[in-house]
């Protein structure tokens, strides 16, 4: 066990970006776990029903989604949410989990981007603090398990 910890420390010192990725992955997993509290009451929003249907159509026939949900301007939005819900439809049979894989990937990207920006303009310690505060904030917890296409930071 001691040799594994020593090897992990050596790897973390030689590859700081890997350490950053591992920390971001751990924080994303933590916020995802907290966000999933009460998952039994979570259903897809009505805007994502078309995404689920087009994802099922993609799995069944291979037809790539060509439009997203209907916007308030009576036009279709691009199919970004539809494409990111496909892995959830493939992995889970319960529609309450359809958003999770795509949302987790977007959340991890947001955390990594926030970390890299804060490290660029401030310092590494400030970047860790800002990422930790974002992960436990209401906004971070909301977007940890949501594919809502409007206002997503990443």
JSON list of C-alpha atoms in Angstrom, two decimals:
[
{"chain": "A", "resi": 1, "resn": "UNK", "atom": "CA", "xyz": [0.00, 0.00, 0.00]},
{"chain": "A", "resi": 2, "resn": "UNK", "atom": "CA", "xyz": [2.86, 2.34, 0.82]},
{"chain": "A", "resi": 3, "resn": "UNK", "atom": "CA", "xyz": [4.44, 1.80, -2.58]},
{"chain": "A", "resi": 4, "resn": "UNK", "atom": "CA", "xyz": [1.16, 2.70, -4.32]},
{"chain": "A", "resi": 5, "resn": "UNK", "atom": "CA", "xyz": [0.93, 5.98, -2.38]},
{"chain": "A", "resi": 6, "resn": "UNK", "atom": "CA", "xyz": [4.57, 6.76, -3.16]},
{"chain": "A", "resi": 7, "resn": "UNK", "atom": "CA", "xyz": [3.99, 6.09, -6.85]},
{"chain": "A", "resi": 8, "resn": "UNK", "atom": "CA", "xyz": [0.86, 8.25, -6.81]},
{"chain": "A", "resi": 9, "resn": "UNK", "atom": "CA", "xyz": [2.77, 11.13, -5.19]},
{"chain": "A", "resi": 10, "resn": "UNK", "atom": "CA", "xyz": [5.58, 10.83, -7.72]},
{"chain": "A", "resi": 11, "resn": "UNK", "atom": "CA", "xyz": [3.07, 10.81, -10.59]},
{"chain": "A", "resi": 12, "resn": "UNK", "atom": "CA", "xyz": [1.24, 13.85, -9.17]},
{"chain": "A", "resi": 13, "resn": "UNK", "atom": "CA", "xyz": [4.50, 15.80, -8.87]},
{"chain": "A", "resi": 14, "resn": "UNK", "atom": "CA", "xyz": [5.62, 14.93, -12.38]},
{"chain": "A", "resi": 15, "resn": "UNK", "atom": "CA", "xyz": [2.22, 15.55, -14.03]},
{"chain": "A", "resi": 16, "resn": "UNK", "atom": "CA", "xyz": [0.42, 18.51, -12.39]},
{"chain": "A", "resi": 17, "resn": "UNK", "atom": "CA", "xyz": [-2.30, 18.54, -15.06]},
{"chain": "A", "resi": 18, "resn": "UNK", "atom": "CA", "xyz": [-3.12, 14.93, -14.22]},
{"chain": "A", "resi": 19, "resn": "UNK", "atom": "CA", "xyz": [-3.49, 15.91, -10.55]},
{"chain": "A", "resi": 20, "resn": "UNK", "atom": "CA", "xyz": [-5.80, 18.74, -11.62]},
{"chain": "A", "resi": 21, "resn": "UNK", "atom": "CA", "xyz": [-7.90, 16.35, -13.69]},
{"chain": "A", "resi": 22, "resn": "UNK", "atom": "CA", "xyz": [-8.17, 13.86, -10.82]},
{"chain": "A", "resi": 23, "resn": "UNK", "atom": "CA", "xyz": [-9.24, 16.62, -8.41]},
{"chain": "A", "resi": 24, "resn": "UNK", "atom": "CA", "xyz": [-11.79, 17.95, -10.93]},
{"chain": "A", "resi": 25, "resn": "UNK", "atom": "CA", "xyz": [-13.10, 14.44, -11.51]},
{"chain": "A", "resi": 26, "resn": "UNK", "atom": "CA", "xyz": [-13.48, 13.87, -7.77]},
{"chain": "A", "resi": 27, "resn": "UNK", "atom": "CA", "xyz": [-15.27, 17.18, -7.29]},
{"chain": "A", "resi": 28, "resn": "UNK", "atom": "CA", "xyz": [-17.57, 16.48, -10.24]},
{"chain": "A", "resi": 29, "resn": "UNK", "atom": "CA", "xyz": [-18.42, 13.07, -8.78]},
{"chain": "A", "resi": 30, "resn": "UNK", "atom": "CA", "xyz": [-19.11, 14.66, -5.39]},
{"chain": "A", "resi": 31, "resn": "UNK", "atom": "CA", "xyz": [-21.43, 17.32, -6.81]},
{"chain": "A", "resi": 32, "resn": "UNK", "atom": "CA", "xyz": [-23.16, 14.75, -9.01]},
{"chain": "A", "resi": 33, "resn": "UNK", "atom": "CA", "xyz": [-23.79, 12.54, -6.00]},
{"chain": "A", "resi": 34, "resn": "UNK", "atom": "CA", "xyz": [-25.22, 15.45, -4.03]},
{"chain": "A", "resi": 35, "resn": "UNK", "atom": "CA", "xyz": [-27.35, 16.53, -6.99]},
{"chain": "A", "resi": 36, "resn": "UNK", "atom": "CA", "xyz": [-28.84, 13.06, -7.33]},
{"chain": "A", "resi": 37, "resn": "UNK", "atom": "CA", "xyz": [-30.48, 13.25, -3.92]},
{"chain": "A", "resi": 38, "resn": "UNK", "atom": "CA", "xyz": [-34.18, 12.84, -4.58]},
{"chain": "A", "resi": 39, "resn": "UNK", "atom": "CA", "xyz": [-33.63, 11.32, -8.03]},
{"chain": "A", "resi": 40, "resn": "UNK", "atom": "CA", "xyz": [-36.88, 9.38, -7.83]},
{"chain": "A", "resi": 41, "resn": "UNK", "atom": "CA", "xyz": [-38.86, 12.60, -8.24]},
{"chain": "A", "resi": 42, "resn": "UNK", "atom": "CA", "xyz": [-36.82, 13.90, -11.18]},
{"chain": "A", "resi": 43, "resn": "UNK", "atom": "CA", "xyz": [-38.37, 13.50, -14.60]},
{"chain": "A", "resi": 44, "resn": "UNK", "atom": "CA", "xyz": [-37.22, 14.93, -17.91]},
{"chain": "A", "resi": 45, "resn": "UNK", "atom": "CA", "xyz": [-38.44, 18.42, -18.62]},
{"chain": "A", "resi": 46, "resn": "UNK", "atom": "CA", "xyz": [-40.90, 18.71, -21.48]},
{"chain": "A", "resi": 47, "resn": "UNK", "atom": "CA", "xyz": [-38.21, 20.35, -23.64]},
{"chain": "A", "resi": 48, "resn": "UNK", "atom": "CA", "xyz": [-36.08, 17.21, -23.42]},
{"chain": "A", "resi": 49, "resn": "UNK", "atom": "CA", "xyz": [-38.83, 14.76, -24.42]},
{"chain": "A", "resi": 50, "resn": "UNK", "atom": "CA", "xyz": [-37.99, 15.32, -28.08]},
{"chain": "A", "resi": 51, "resn": "UNK", "atom": "CA", "xyz": [-34.32, 14.70, -27.24]},
{"chain": "A", "resi": 52, "resn": "UNK", "atom": "CA", "xyz": [-35.18, 11.35, -25.65]},
{"chain": "A", "resi": 53, "resn": "UNK", "atom": "CA", "xyz": [-37.35, 10.36, -28.62]},
{"chain": "A", "resi": 54, "resn": "UNK", "atom": "CA", "xyz": [-34.66, 11.30, -31.14]},
{"chain": "A", "resi": 55, "resn": "UNK", "atom": "CA", "xyz": [-32.04, 9.45, -29.07]},
{"chain": "A", "resi": 56, "resn": "UNK", "atom": "CA", "xyz": [-34.20, 6.32, -29.11]},
{"chain": "A", "resi": 57, "resn": "UNK", "atom": "CA", "xyz": [-34.64, 6.79, -32.87]},
{"chain": "A", "resi": 58, "resn": "UNK", "atom": "CA", "xyz": [-30.86, 7.09, -33.27]},
{"chain": "A", "resi": 59, "resn": "UNK", "atom": "CA", "xyz": [-30.29, 3.87, -31.35]},
{"chain": "A", "resi": 60, "resn": "UNK", "atom": "CA", "xyz": [-33.00, 1.99, -33.25]},
{"chain": "A", "resi": 61, "resn": "UNK", "atom": "CA", "xyz": [-32.34, 3.19, -36.80]},
{"chain": "A", "resi": 62, "resn": "UNK", "atom": "CA", "xyz": [-29.10, 5.19, -36.75]},
{"chain": "A", "resi": 63, "resn": "UNK", "atom": "CA", "xyz": [-30.87, 8.41, -37.81]},
{"chain": "A", "resi": 64, "resn": "UNK", "atom": "CA", "xyz": [-28.82, 11.38, -36.56]},
{"chain": "A", "resi": 65, "resn": "UNK", "atom": "CA", "xyz": [-30.98, 14.00, -34.79]},
{"chain": "A", "resi": 66, "resn": "UNK", "atom": "CA", "xyz": [-31.50, 17.05, -37.00]},
{"chain": "A", "resi": 67, "resn": "UNK", "atom": "CA", "xyz": [-33.23, 19.44, -34.59]},
{"chain": "A", "resi": 68, "resn": "UNK", "atom": "CA", "xyz": [-33.77, 20.02, -30.90]},
{"chain": "A", "resi": 69, "resn": "UNK", "atom": "CA", "xyz": [-36.85, 21.19, -29.05]},
{"chain": "A", "resi": 70, "resn": "UNK", "atom": "CA", "xyz": [-39.15, 23.99, -30.17]},
{"chain": "A", "resi": 71, "resn": "UNK", "atom": "CA", "xyz": [-38.07, 27.41, -28.89]},
{"chain": "A", "resi": 72, "resn": "UNK", "atom": "CA", "xyz": [-40.36, 30.21, -27.79]},
{"chain": "A", "resi": 73, "resn": "UNK", "atom": "CA", "xyz": [-39.81, 31.82, -31.21]},
{"chain": "A", "resi": 74, "resn": "UNK", "atom": "CA", "xyz": [-41.49, 28.80, -32.87]},
{"chain": "A", "resi": 75, "resn": "UNK", "atom": "CA", "xyz": [-38.25, 27.54, -34.36]},
{"chain": "A", "resi": 76, "resn": "UNK", "atom": "CA", "xyz": [-36.18, 24.49, -33.53]},
{"chain": "A", "resi": 77, "resn": "UNK", "atom": "CA", "xyz": [-32.96, 24.82, -31.58]},
{"chain": "A", "resi": 78, "resn": "UNK", "atom": "CA", "xyz": [-29.83, 22.89, -32.66]},
{"chain": "A", "resi": 79, "resn": "UNK", "atom": "CA", "xyz": [-29.70, 19.21, -31.61]},
{"chain": "A", "resi": 80, "resn": "UNK", "atom": "CA", "xyz": [-26.90, 19.54, -29.04]},
{"chain": "A", "resi": 81, "resn": "UNK", "atom": "CA", "xyz": [-29.01, 18.24, -26.17]},
{"chain": "A", "resi": 82, "resn": "UNK", "atom": "CA", "xyz": [-30.26, 15.41, -28.34]},
{"chain": "A", "resi": 83, "resn": "UNK", "atom": "CA", "xyz": [-26.72, 14.28, -29.10]},
{"chain": "A", "resi": 84, "resn": "UNK", "atom": "CA", "xyz": [-25.63, 14.46, -25.47]},
{"chain": "A", "resi": 85, "resn": "UNK", "atom": "CA", "xyz": [-28.63, 12.48, -24.22]},
{"chain": "A", "resi": 86, "resn": "UNK", "atom": "CA", "xyz": [-27.86, 9.49, -26.50]},
{"chain": "A", "resi": 87, "resn": "UNK", "atom": "CA", "xyz": [-25.32, 7.89, -24.09]},
{"chain": "A", "resi": 88, "resn": "UNK", "atom": "CA", "xyz": [-27.87, 8.08, -21.26]},
{"chain": "A", "resi": 89, "resn": "UNK", "atom": "CA", "xyz": [-30.51, 6.35, -23.35]},
{"chain": "A", "resi": 90, "resn": "UNK", "atom": "CA", "xyz": [-27.99, 3.64, -24.25]},
{"chain": "A", "resi": 91, "resn": "UNK", "atom": "CA", "xyz": [-26.87, 3.11, -20.64]},
{"chain": "A", "resi": 92, "resn": "UNK", "atom": "CA", "xyz": [-30.09, 3.43, -18.64]},
{"chain": "A", "resi": 93, "resn": "UNK", "atom": "CA", "xyz": [-33.62, 2.16, -19.08]},
{"chain": "A", "resi": 94, "resn": "UNK", "atom": "CA", "xyz": [-35.04, 4.72, -16.64]},
{"chain": "A", "resi": 95, "resn": "UNK", "atom": "CA", "xyz": [-35.68, 8.12, -18.20]},
{"chain": "A", "resi": 96, "resn": "UNK", "atom": "CA", "xyz": [-34.74, 9.90, -14.96]},
{"chain": "A", "resi": 97, "resn": "UNK", "atom": "CA", "xyz": [-31.09, 9.05, -15.67]},
{"chain": "A", "resi": 98, "resn": "UNK", "atom": "CA", "xyz": [-30.99, 9.94, -19.38]},
{"chain": "A", "resi": 99, "resn": "UNK", "atom": "CA", "xyz": [-29.31, 13.30, -18.77]},
{"chain": "A", "resi": 100, "resn": "UNK", "atom": "CA", "xyz": [-26.57, 12.06, -16.43]},
{"chain": "A", "resi": 101, "resn": "UNK", "atom": "CA", "xyz": [-23.71, 11.02, -18.77]},
{"chain": "A", "resi": 102, "resn": "UNK", "atom": "CA", "xyz": [-23.94, 14.13, -20.96]},
{"chain": "A", "resi": 103, "resn": "UNK", "atom": "CA", "xyz": [-24.45, 16.44, -17.99]},
{"chain": "A", "resi": 104, "resn": "UNK", "atom": "CA", "xyz": [-21.52, 14.87, -16.16]},
{"chain": "A", "resi": 105, "resn": "UNK", "atom": "CA", "xyz": [-19.26, 15.45, -19.15]},
{"chain": "A", "resi": 106, "resn": "UNK", "atom": "CA", "xyz": [-20.39, 19.09, -19.45]},
{"chain": "A", "resi": 107, "resn": "UNK", "atom": "CA", "xyz": [-19.96, 19.57, -15.70]},
{"chain": "A", "resi": 108, "resn": "UNK", "atom": "CA", "xyz": [-16.44, 18.15, -15.79]},
{"chain": "A", "resi": 109, "resn": "UNK", "atom": "CA", "xyz": [-15.62, 20.46, -18.71]},
{"chain": "A", "resi": 110, "resn": "UNK", "atom": "CA", "xyz": [-16.96, 23.45, -16.79]},
{"chain": "A", "resi": 111, "resn": "UNK", "atom": "CA", "xyz": [-14.88, 22.57, -13.74]},
{"chain": "A", "resi": 112, "resn": "UNK", "atom": "CA", "xyz": [-11.73, 22.10, -15.81]},
{"chain": "A", "resi": 113, "resn": "UNK", "atom": "CA", "xyz": [-12.31, 25.35, -17.70]},
{"chain": "A", "resi": 114, "resn": "UNK", "atom": "CA", "xyz": [-12.95, 27.29, -14.50]},
{"chain": "A", "resi": 115, "resn": "UNK", "atom": "CA", "xyz": [-9.82, 25.83, -12.94]},
{"chain": "A", "resi": 116, "resn": "UNK", "atom": "CA", "xyz": [-7.62, 26.62, -15.92]},
{"chain": "A", "resi": 117, "resn": "UNK", "atom": "CA", "xyz": [-8.93, 30.20, -16.21]},
{"chain": "A", "resi": 118, "resn": "UNK", "atom": "CA", "xyz": [-8.46, 30.90, -12.51]},
{"chain": "A", "resi": 119, "resn": "UNK", "atom": "CA", "xyz": [-4.99, 29.40, -12.56]},
{"chain": "A", "resi": 120, "resn": "UNK", "atom": "CA", "xyz": [-4.07, 31.50, -15.60]},
{"chain": "A", "resi": 121, "resn": "UNK", "atom": "CA", "xyz": [-5.22, 34.82, -14.11]},
{"chain": "A", "resi": 122, "resn": "UNK", "atom": "CA", "xyz": [-4.64, 34.20, -10.39]},
{"chain": "A", "resi": 123, "resn": "UNK", "atom": "CA", "xyz": [-2.80, 31.19, -8.96]},
{"chain": "A", "resi": 124, "resn": "UNK", "atom": "CA", "xyz": [-3.29, 27.47, -8.37]},
{"chain": "A", "resi": 125, "resn": "UNK", "atom": "CA", "xyz": [-4.57, 27.84, -4.81]},
{"chain": "A", "resi": 126, "resn": "UNK", "atom": "CA", "xyz": [-7.21, 30.34, -5.94]},
{"chain": "A", "resi": 127, "resn": "UNK", "atom": "CA", "xyz": [-8.21, 27.98, -8.76]},
{"chain": "A", "resi": 128, "resn": "UNK", "atom": "CA", "xyz": [-8.79, 25.11, -6.31]},
{"chain": "A", "resi": 129, "resn": "UNK", "atom": "CA", "xyz": [-10.86, 27.37, -4.05]},
{"chain": "A", "resi": 130, "resn": "UNK", "atom": "CA", "xyz": [-12.98, 28.70, -6.92]},
{"chain": "A", "resi": 131, "resn": "UNK", "atom": "CA", "xyz": [-13.66, 25.23, -8.31]},
{"chain": "A", "resi": 132, "resn": "UNK", "atom": "CA", "xyz": [-14.61, 23.94, -4.86]},
{"chain": "A", "resi": 133, "resn": "UNK", "atom": "CA", "xyz": [-16.96, 26.88, -4.29]},
{"chain": "A", "resi": 134, "resn": "UNK", "atom": "CA", "xyz": [-18.56, 26.38, -7.70]},
{"chain": "A", "resi": 135, "resn": "UNK", "atom": "CA", "xyz": [-19.09, 22.67, -7.07]},
{"chain": "A", "resi": 136, "resn": "UNK", "atom": "CA", "xyz": [-20.97, 23.26, -3.81]},
{"chain": "A", "resi": 137, "resn": "UNK", "atom": "CA", "xyz": [-22.90, 26.32, -5.05]},
{"chain": "A", "resi": 138, "resn": "UNK", "atom": "CA", "xyz": [-26.56, 26.09, -6.05]},
{"chain": "A", "resi": 139, "resn": "UNK", "atom": "CA", "xyz": [-25.71, 26.80, -9.69]},
{"chain": "A", "resi": 140, "resn": "UNK", "atom": "CA", "xyz": [-23.00, 24.14, -9.78]},
{"chain": "A", "resi": 141, "resn": "UNK", "atom": "CA", "xyz": [-25.28, 21.56, -8.19]},
{"chain": "A", "resi": 142, "resn": "UNK", "atom": "CA", "xyz": [-28.07, 22.43, -10.62]},
{"chain": "A", "resi": 143, "resn": "UNK", "atom": "CA", "xyz": [-25.90, 21.97, -13.69]},
{"chain": "A", "resi": 144, "resn": "UNK", "atom": "CA", "xyz": [-24.19, 18.84, -12.35]},
{"chain": "A", "resi": 145, "resn": "UNK", "atom": "CA", "xyz": [-27.10, 16.68, -13.50]},
{"chain": "A", "resi": 146, "resn": "UNK", "atom": "CA", "xyz": [-28.92, 18.89, -15.99]},
{"chain": "A", "resi": 147, "resn": "UNK", "atom": "CA", "xyz": [-28.72, 19.20, -19.75]},
{"chain": "A", "resi": 148, "resn": "UNK", "atom": "CA", "xyz": [-30.95, 22.25, -19.80]},
{"chain": "A", "resi": 149, "resn": "UNK", "atom": "CA", "xyz": [-29.70, 23.95, -22.99]},
{"chain": "A", "resi": 150, "resn": "UNK", "atom": "CA", "xyz": [-30.14, 27.54, -21.85]},
{"chain": "A", "resi": 151, "resn": "UNK", "atom": "CA", "xyz": [-27.58, 29.09, -19.54]},
{"chain": "A", "resi": 152, "resn": "UNK", "atom": "CA", "xyz": [-25.23, 26.12, -19.23]},
{"chain": "A", "resi": 153, "resn": "UNK", "atom": "CA", "xyz": [-21.78, 27.51, -18.43]},
{"chain": "A", "resi": 154, "resn": "UNK", "atom": "CA", "xyz": [-19.81, 25.15, -20.67]}
]
